[in-house]
XYZ file of C-alpha atoms in Angstrom:
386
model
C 33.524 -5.843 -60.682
C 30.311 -4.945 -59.136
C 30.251 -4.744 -55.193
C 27.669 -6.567 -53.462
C 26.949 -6.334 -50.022
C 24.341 -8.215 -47.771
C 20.881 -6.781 -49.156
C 20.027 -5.223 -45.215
C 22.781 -3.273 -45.375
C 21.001 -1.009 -47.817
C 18.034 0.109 -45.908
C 20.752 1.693 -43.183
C 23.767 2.886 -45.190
C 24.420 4.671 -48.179
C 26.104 1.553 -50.372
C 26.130 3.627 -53.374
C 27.963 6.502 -52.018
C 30.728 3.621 -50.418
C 30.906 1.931 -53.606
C 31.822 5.516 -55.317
C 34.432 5.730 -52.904
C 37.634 4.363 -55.332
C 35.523 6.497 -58.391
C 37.901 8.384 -60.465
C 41.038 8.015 -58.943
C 43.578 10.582 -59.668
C 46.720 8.234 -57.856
C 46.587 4.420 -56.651
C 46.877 5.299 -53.332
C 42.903 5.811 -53.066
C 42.776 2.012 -53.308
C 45.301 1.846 -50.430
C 43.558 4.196 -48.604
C 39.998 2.394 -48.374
C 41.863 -1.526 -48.384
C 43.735 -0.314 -45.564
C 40.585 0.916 -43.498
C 38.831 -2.298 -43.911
C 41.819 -4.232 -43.187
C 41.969 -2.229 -39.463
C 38.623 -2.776 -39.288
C 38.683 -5.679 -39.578
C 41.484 -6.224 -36.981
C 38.363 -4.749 -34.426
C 39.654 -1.348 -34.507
C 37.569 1.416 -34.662
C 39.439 4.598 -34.946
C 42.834 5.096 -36.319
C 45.117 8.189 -37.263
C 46.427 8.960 -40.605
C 49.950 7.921 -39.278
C 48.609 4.482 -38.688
C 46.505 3.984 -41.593
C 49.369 5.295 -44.102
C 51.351 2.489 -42.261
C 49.209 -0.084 -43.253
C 49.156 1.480 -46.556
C 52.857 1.080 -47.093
C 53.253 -2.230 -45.832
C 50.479 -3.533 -48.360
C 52.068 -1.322 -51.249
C 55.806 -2.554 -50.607
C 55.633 -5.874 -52.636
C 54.232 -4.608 -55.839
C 57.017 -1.690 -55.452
C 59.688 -3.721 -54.566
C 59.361 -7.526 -55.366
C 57.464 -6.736 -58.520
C 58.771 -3.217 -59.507
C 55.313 -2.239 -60.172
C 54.829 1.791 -60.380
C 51.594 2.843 -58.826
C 50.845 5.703 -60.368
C 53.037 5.338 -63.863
C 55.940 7.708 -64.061
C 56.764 11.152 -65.812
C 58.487 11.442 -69.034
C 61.820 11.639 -67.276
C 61.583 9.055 -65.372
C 60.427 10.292 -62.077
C 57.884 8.862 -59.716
C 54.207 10.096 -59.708
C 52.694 8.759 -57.244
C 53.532 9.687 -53.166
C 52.875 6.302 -51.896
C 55.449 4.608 -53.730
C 57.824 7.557 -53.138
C 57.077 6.194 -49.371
C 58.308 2.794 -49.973
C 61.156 3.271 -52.101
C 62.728 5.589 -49.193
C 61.757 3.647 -46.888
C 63.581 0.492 -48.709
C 66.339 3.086 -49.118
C 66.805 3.797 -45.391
C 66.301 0.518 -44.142
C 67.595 -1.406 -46.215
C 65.008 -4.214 -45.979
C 64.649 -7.316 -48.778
C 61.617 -6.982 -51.298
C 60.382 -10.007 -49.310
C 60.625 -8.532 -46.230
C 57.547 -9.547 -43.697
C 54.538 -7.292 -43.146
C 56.186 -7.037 -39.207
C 59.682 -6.133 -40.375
C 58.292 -3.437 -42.706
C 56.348 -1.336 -40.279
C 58.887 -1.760 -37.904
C 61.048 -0.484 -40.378
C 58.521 3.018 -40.287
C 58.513 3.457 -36.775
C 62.095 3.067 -36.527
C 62.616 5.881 -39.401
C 59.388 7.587 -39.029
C 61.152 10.988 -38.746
C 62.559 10.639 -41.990
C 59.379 9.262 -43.823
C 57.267 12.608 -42.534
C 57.374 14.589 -45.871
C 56.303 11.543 -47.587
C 53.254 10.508 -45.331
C 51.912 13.602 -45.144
C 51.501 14.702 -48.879
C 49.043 11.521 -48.535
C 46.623 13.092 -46.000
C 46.389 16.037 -48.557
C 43.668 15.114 -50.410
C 42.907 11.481 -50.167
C 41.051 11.355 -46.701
C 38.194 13.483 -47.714
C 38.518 13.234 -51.412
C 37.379 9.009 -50.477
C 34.191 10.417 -49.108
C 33.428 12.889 -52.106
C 30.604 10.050 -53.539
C 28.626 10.889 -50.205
C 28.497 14.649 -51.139
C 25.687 16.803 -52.053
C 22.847 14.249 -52.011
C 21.201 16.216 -49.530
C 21.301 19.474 -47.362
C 23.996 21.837 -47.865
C 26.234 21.755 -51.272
C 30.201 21.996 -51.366
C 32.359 22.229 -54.033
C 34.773 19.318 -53.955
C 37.530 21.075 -54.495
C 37.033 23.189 -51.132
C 40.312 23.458 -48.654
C 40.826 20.318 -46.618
C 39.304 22.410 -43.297
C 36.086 23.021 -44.840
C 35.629 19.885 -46.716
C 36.189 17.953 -43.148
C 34.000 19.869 -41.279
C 30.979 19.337 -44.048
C 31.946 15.546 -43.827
C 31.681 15.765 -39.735
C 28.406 17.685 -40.346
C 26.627 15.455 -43.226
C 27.223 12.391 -40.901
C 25.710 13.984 -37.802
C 22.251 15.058 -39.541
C 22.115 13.550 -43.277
C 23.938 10.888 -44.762
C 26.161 8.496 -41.768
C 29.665 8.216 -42.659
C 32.017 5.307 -42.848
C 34.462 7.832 -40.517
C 34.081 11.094 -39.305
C 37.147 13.478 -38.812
C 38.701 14.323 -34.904
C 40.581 17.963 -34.621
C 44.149 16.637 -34.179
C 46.427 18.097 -36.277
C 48.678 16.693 -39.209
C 49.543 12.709 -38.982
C 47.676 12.627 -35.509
C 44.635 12.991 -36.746
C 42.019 10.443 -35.563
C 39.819 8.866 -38.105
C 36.352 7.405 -36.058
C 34.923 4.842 -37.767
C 31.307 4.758 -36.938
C 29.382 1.751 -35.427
C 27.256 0.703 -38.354
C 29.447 0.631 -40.845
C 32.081 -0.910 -38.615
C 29.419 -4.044 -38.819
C 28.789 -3.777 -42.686
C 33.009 -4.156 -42.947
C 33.119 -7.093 -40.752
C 30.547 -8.863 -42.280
C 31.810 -8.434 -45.987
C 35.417 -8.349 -45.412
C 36.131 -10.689 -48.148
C 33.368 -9.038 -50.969
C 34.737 -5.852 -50.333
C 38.561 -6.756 -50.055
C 37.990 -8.627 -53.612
C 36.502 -5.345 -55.103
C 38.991 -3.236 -53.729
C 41.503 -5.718 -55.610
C 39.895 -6.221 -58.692
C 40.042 -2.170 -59.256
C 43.152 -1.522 -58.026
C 44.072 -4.156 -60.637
C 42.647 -2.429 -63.269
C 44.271 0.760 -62.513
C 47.192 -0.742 -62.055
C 47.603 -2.908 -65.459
C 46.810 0.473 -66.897
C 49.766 1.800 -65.566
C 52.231 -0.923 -66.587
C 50.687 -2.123 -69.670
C 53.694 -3.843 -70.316
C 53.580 -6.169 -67.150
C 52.319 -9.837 -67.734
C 50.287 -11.249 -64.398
C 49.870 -8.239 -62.728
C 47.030 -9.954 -60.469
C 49.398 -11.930 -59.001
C 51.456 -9.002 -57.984
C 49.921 -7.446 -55.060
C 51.221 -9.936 -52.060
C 54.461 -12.134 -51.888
C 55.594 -14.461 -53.477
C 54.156 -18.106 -52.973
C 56.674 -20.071 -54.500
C 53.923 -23.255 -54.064
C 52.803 -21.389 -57.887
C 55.986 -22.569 -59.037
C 55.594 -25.455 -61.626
C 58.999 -26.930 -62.290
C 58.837 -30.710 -61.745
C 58.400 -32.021 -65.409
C 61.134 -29.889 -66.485
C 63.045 -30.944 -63.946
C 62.621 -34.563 -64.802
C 63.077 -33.163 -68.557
C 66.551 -32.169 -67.901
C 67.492 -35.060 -65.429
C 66.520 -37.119 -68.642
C 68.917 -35.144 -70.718
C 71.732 -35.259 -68.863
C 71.772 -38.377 -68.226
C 72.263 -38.928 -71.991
C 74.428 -36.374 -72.585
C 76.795 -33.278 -70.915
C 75.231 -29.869 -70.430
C 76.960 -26.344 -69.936
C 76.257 -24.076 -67.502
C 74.995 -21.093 -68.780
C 77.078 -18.845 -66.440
C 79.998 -21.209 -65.526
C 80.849 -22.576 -68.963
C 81.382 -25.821 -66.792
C 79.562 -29.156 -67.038
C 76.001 -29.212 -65.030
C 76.079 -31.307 -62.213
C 73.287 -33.801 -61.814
C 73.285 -33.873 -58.563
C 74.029 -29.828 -58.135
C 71.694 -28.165 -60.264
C 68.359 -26.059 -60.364
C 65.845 -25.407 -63.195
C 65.839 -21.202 -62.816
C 64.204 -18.491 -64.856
C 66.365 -16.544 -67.831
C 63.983 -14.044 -67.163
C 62.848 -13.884 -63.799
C 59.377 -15.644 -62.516
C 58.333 -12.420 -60.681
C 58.220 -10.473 -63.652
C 56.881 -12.853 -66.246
C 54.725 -14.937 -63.651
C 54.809 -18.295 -65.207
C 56.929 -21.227 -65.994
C 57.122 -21.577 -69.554
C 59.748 -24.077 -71.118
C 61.106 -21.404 -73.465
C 62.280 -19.424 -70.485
C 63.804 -22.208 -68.340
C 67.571 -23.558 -67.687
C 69.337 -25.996 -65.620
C 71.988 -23.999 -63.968
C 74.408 -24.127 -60.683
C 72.541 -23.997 -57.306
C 75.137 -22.655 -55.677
C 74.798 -19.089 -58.368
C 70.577 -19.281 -58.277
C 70.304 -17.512 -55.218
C 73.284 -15.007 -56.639
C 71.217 -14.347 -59.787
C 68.223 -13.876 -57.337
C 65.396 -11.416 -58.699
C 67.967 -10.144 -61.659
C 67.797 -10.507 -65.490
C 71.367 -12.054 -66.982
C 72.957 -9.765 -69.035
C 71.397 -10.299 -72.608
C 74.630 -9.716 -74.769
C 76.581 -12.207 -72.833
C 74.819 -15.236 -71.803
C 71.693 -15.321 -74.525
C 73.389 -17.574 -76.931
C 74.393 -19.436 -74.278
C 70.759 -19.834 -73.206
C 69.662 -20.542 -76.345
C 72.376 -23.439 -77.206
C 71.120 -25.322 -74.047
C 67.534 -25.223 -75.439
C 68.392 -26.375 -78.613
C 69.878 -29.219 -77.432
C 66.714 -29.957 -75.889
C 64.973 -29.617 -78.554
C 66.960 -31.455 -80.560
C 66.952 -34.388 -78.043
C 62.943 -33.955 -78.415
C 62.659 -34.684 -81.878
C 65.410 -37.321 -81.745
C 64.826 -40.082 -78.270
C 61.151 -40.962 -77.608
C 61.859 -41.183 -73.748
C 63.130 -37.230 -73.938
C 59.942 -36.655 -76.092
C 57.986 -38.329 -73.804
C 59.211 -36.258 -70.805
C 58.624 -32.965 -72.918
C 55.181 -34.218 -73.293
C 54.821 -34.249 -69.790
C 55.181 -30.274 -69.473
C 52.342 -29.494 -71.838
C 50.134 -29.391 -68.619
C 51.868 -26.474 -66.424
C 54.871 -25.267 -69.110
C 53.642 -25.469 -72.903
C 50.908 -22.870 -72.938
C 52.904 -20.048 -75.200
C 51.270 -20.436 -78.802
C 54.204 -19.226 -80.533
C 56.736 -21.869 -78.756
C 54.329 -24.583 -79.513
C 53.754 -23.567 -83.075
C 56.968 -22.110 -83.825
C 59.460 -22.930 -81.481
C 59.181 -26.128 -80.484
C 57.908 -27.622 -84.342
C 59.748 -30.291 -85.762
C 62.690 -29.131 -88.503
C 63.890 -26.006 -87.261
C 67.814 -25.404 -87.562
C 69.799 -23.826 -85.099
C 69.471 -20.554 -86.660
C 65.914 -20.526 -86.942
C 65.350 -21.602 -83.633
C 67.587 -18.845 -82.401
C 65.779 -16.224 -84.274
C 62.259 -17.232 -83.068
C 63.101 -17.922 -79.441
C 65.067 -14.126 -79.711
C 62.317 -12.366 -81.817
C 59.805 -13.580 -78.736
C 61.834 -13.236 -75.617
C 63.908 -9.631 -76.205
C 60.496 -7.269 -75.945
C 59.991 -9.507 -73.083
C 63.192 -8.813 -71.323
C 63.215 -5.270 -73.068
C 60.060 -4.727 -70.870
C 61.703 -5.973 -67.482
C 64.476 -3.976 -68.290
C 62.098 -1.084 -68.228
C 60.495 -1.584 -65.065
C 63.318 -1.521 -63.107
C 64.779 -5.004 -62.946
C 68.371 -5.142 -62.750
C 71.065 -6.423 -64.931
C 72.803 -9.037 -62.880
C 76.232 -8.318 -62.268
C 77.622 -11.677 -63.449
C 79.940 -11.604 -66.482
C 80.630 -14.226 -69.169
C 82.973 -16.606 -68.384
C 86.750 -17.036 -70.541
């Protein structure tokens, strides 16, 4: 995605060198660096410390960590965590103990309550990323630096470049460590404010890009980087799907191996929404209300309740092929729940037997709960019923 910025803006500042300034990332948190800037600066400040804009950083990095068990930076072959910034947020979900869906206010005062214990973390993002931002700026003019100079002489160039060359989106102050102040100079304060939204949707679209790059594996990653809206959640024709079934015939819970209430039931995700973002027929289920919010953000154990899964659908799809009102009401999802080309052509095709339609729904499904699995969802701790 190309930035573009108000054409004026180009005669005063250096847009090239601020569009460079998420070039060649080496960890995500570059993104989070430069969206958190422009988000205080657009609050009307106009100088900030590391400590505060690593705060903002972590509070806009906690949902893809911890709602959507996205990993920043990938992970080493063992397992471990690359990149700093979501070292930040898992230990800071460790200490506090706050939900994934925690609110932006309840996270950071989360960090200043354990602010102590987060040091390590913050600081080994002011190593490089502060100046490193500013290296498309470099060596246009004056005096050359290498940009792989210490973090004292590659500040006091910046400071210096600004002054008499090239002005700055921030200059450096000489506190120390966290406290360092960050001054955010007039004109580009002005830029910010008037292209908060171009310049927020850039920053987006390449941290997306970095990002799917780093979990290949994870479907709807774009809608990953805030919370959850849960007004993207299309359920109503399957809903009046299965009120049509069961009011023809008895269902079984997949998890109570009891009769479905009518009047006590909720369509839910086998695997869960936040991972696969959508709400595809193959993947949904009546089941208990009072066990939806139990199951939560976890994936049903795959050995026990699978079959059980896939019994429920074939009765659907059974019931499709056999009562014109059911088919009728299964039409009614093609709009927000029939978009899979394999269920459509496969799955959901008139003449399948049981076994078939258990082997197609499980050949499609299992790399897709394979992949959760591998993310970091967790196995919810509900066993089969006996």
């Amino acid at each position: 995605m190309q930035l573009t910025i108000d054409a004026h803006y180009y005669n005063k500042l250096d847009i090239e060198g601020f569009s460079r300034m998420m070039k060649d990332p080496s960890y995500c948190y570059k993104f989070y660096w430069l969206e958190a800037i422009v988000q205080l600066i657009s609050g009307n400040k106009t100088e900030a410390t590391y400590d505060e804009i690593i705060d903002e950083m972590i509070s806009n990095a906690w949902y893809s960590v911890l709602e959507f068990h996205i990993h920043l930076s990938g992970i080493w072959g063992e397992g471990g965590i690359k990149d700093n910034l979501e070292r930040a947020v898992v230990k800071l979900r460790e200490l506090s103990g706050l939900e994934a869906n925690a609110s932006k206010v309840e996270i950071k005062n989360a960090i200043k309550q354990f602010n102590k214990q987060l040091h390590a973390e913050k600081q080994a993002l002011t190593l490089n990323v502060p100046y490193k931002a500013l290296s498309g700026f470099a060596n246009k003019s004056g005096e050359k630096i290498s940009l792989d100079s210490s973090a004292g002489r590659m500040i006091a160039y910046y400071n210096k470049l600004s002054a008499s060359d090239i002005l700055l989106p921030y200059t450096f102050g000489g506190e120390n460590g966290l406290s360092r102040k960050l001054t955010f100079n007039d004109a580009w304060v002005q830029m910010i404010r008037d292209n908060t939204v171009a310049i927020l949707g850039w920053i987006q679209c390449e941290k997306v890009k970095w990002l799917q790059n780093n979990n290949p594996e994870v479907p709807g990653l774009i809608y990953k980087l805030a919370p959850l809206d849960e007004k993207m959640r299309k359920l109503s024709h399957v809903r009046k799907l299965w009120d049509g079934i069961l009011d023809l015939r008895s269902i079984v819970d997949v998890f109570t191996d009891e009769a479905i209430d009518e009047e006590k039931y909720d369509v839910d995700h086998f695997i869960p929404w936040s991972f696969v973002m959508n709400d595809e027929l193959w993947n949904l289920m009546p089941m208990d209300s009072s066990l939806n919010s139990a199951k939560n953000n976890r994936l049903p154990d795959w050995n026990d309740f699978f079959i059980r899964f896939a019994r429920n659908q074939y009765i659907m799809y059974e019931m499709i092929h056999e009562r014109e009102g059911i088919r009728k009401l299964y039409e009614a999802c093609y709009r927000d729940n029939l978009h899979s080309i394999w269920a459509n052509q496969e799955l959901y095709r008139k003449g399948n037997s049981d076994t078939e339609f258990y082997g197609i729904l499980e050949k499609n499904m299992r790399p897709v709960y394979d992949s959760a699995r591998r993310q970091g969802y967790d196995v919810w701790e509900k066993r089969l019923a006996v």
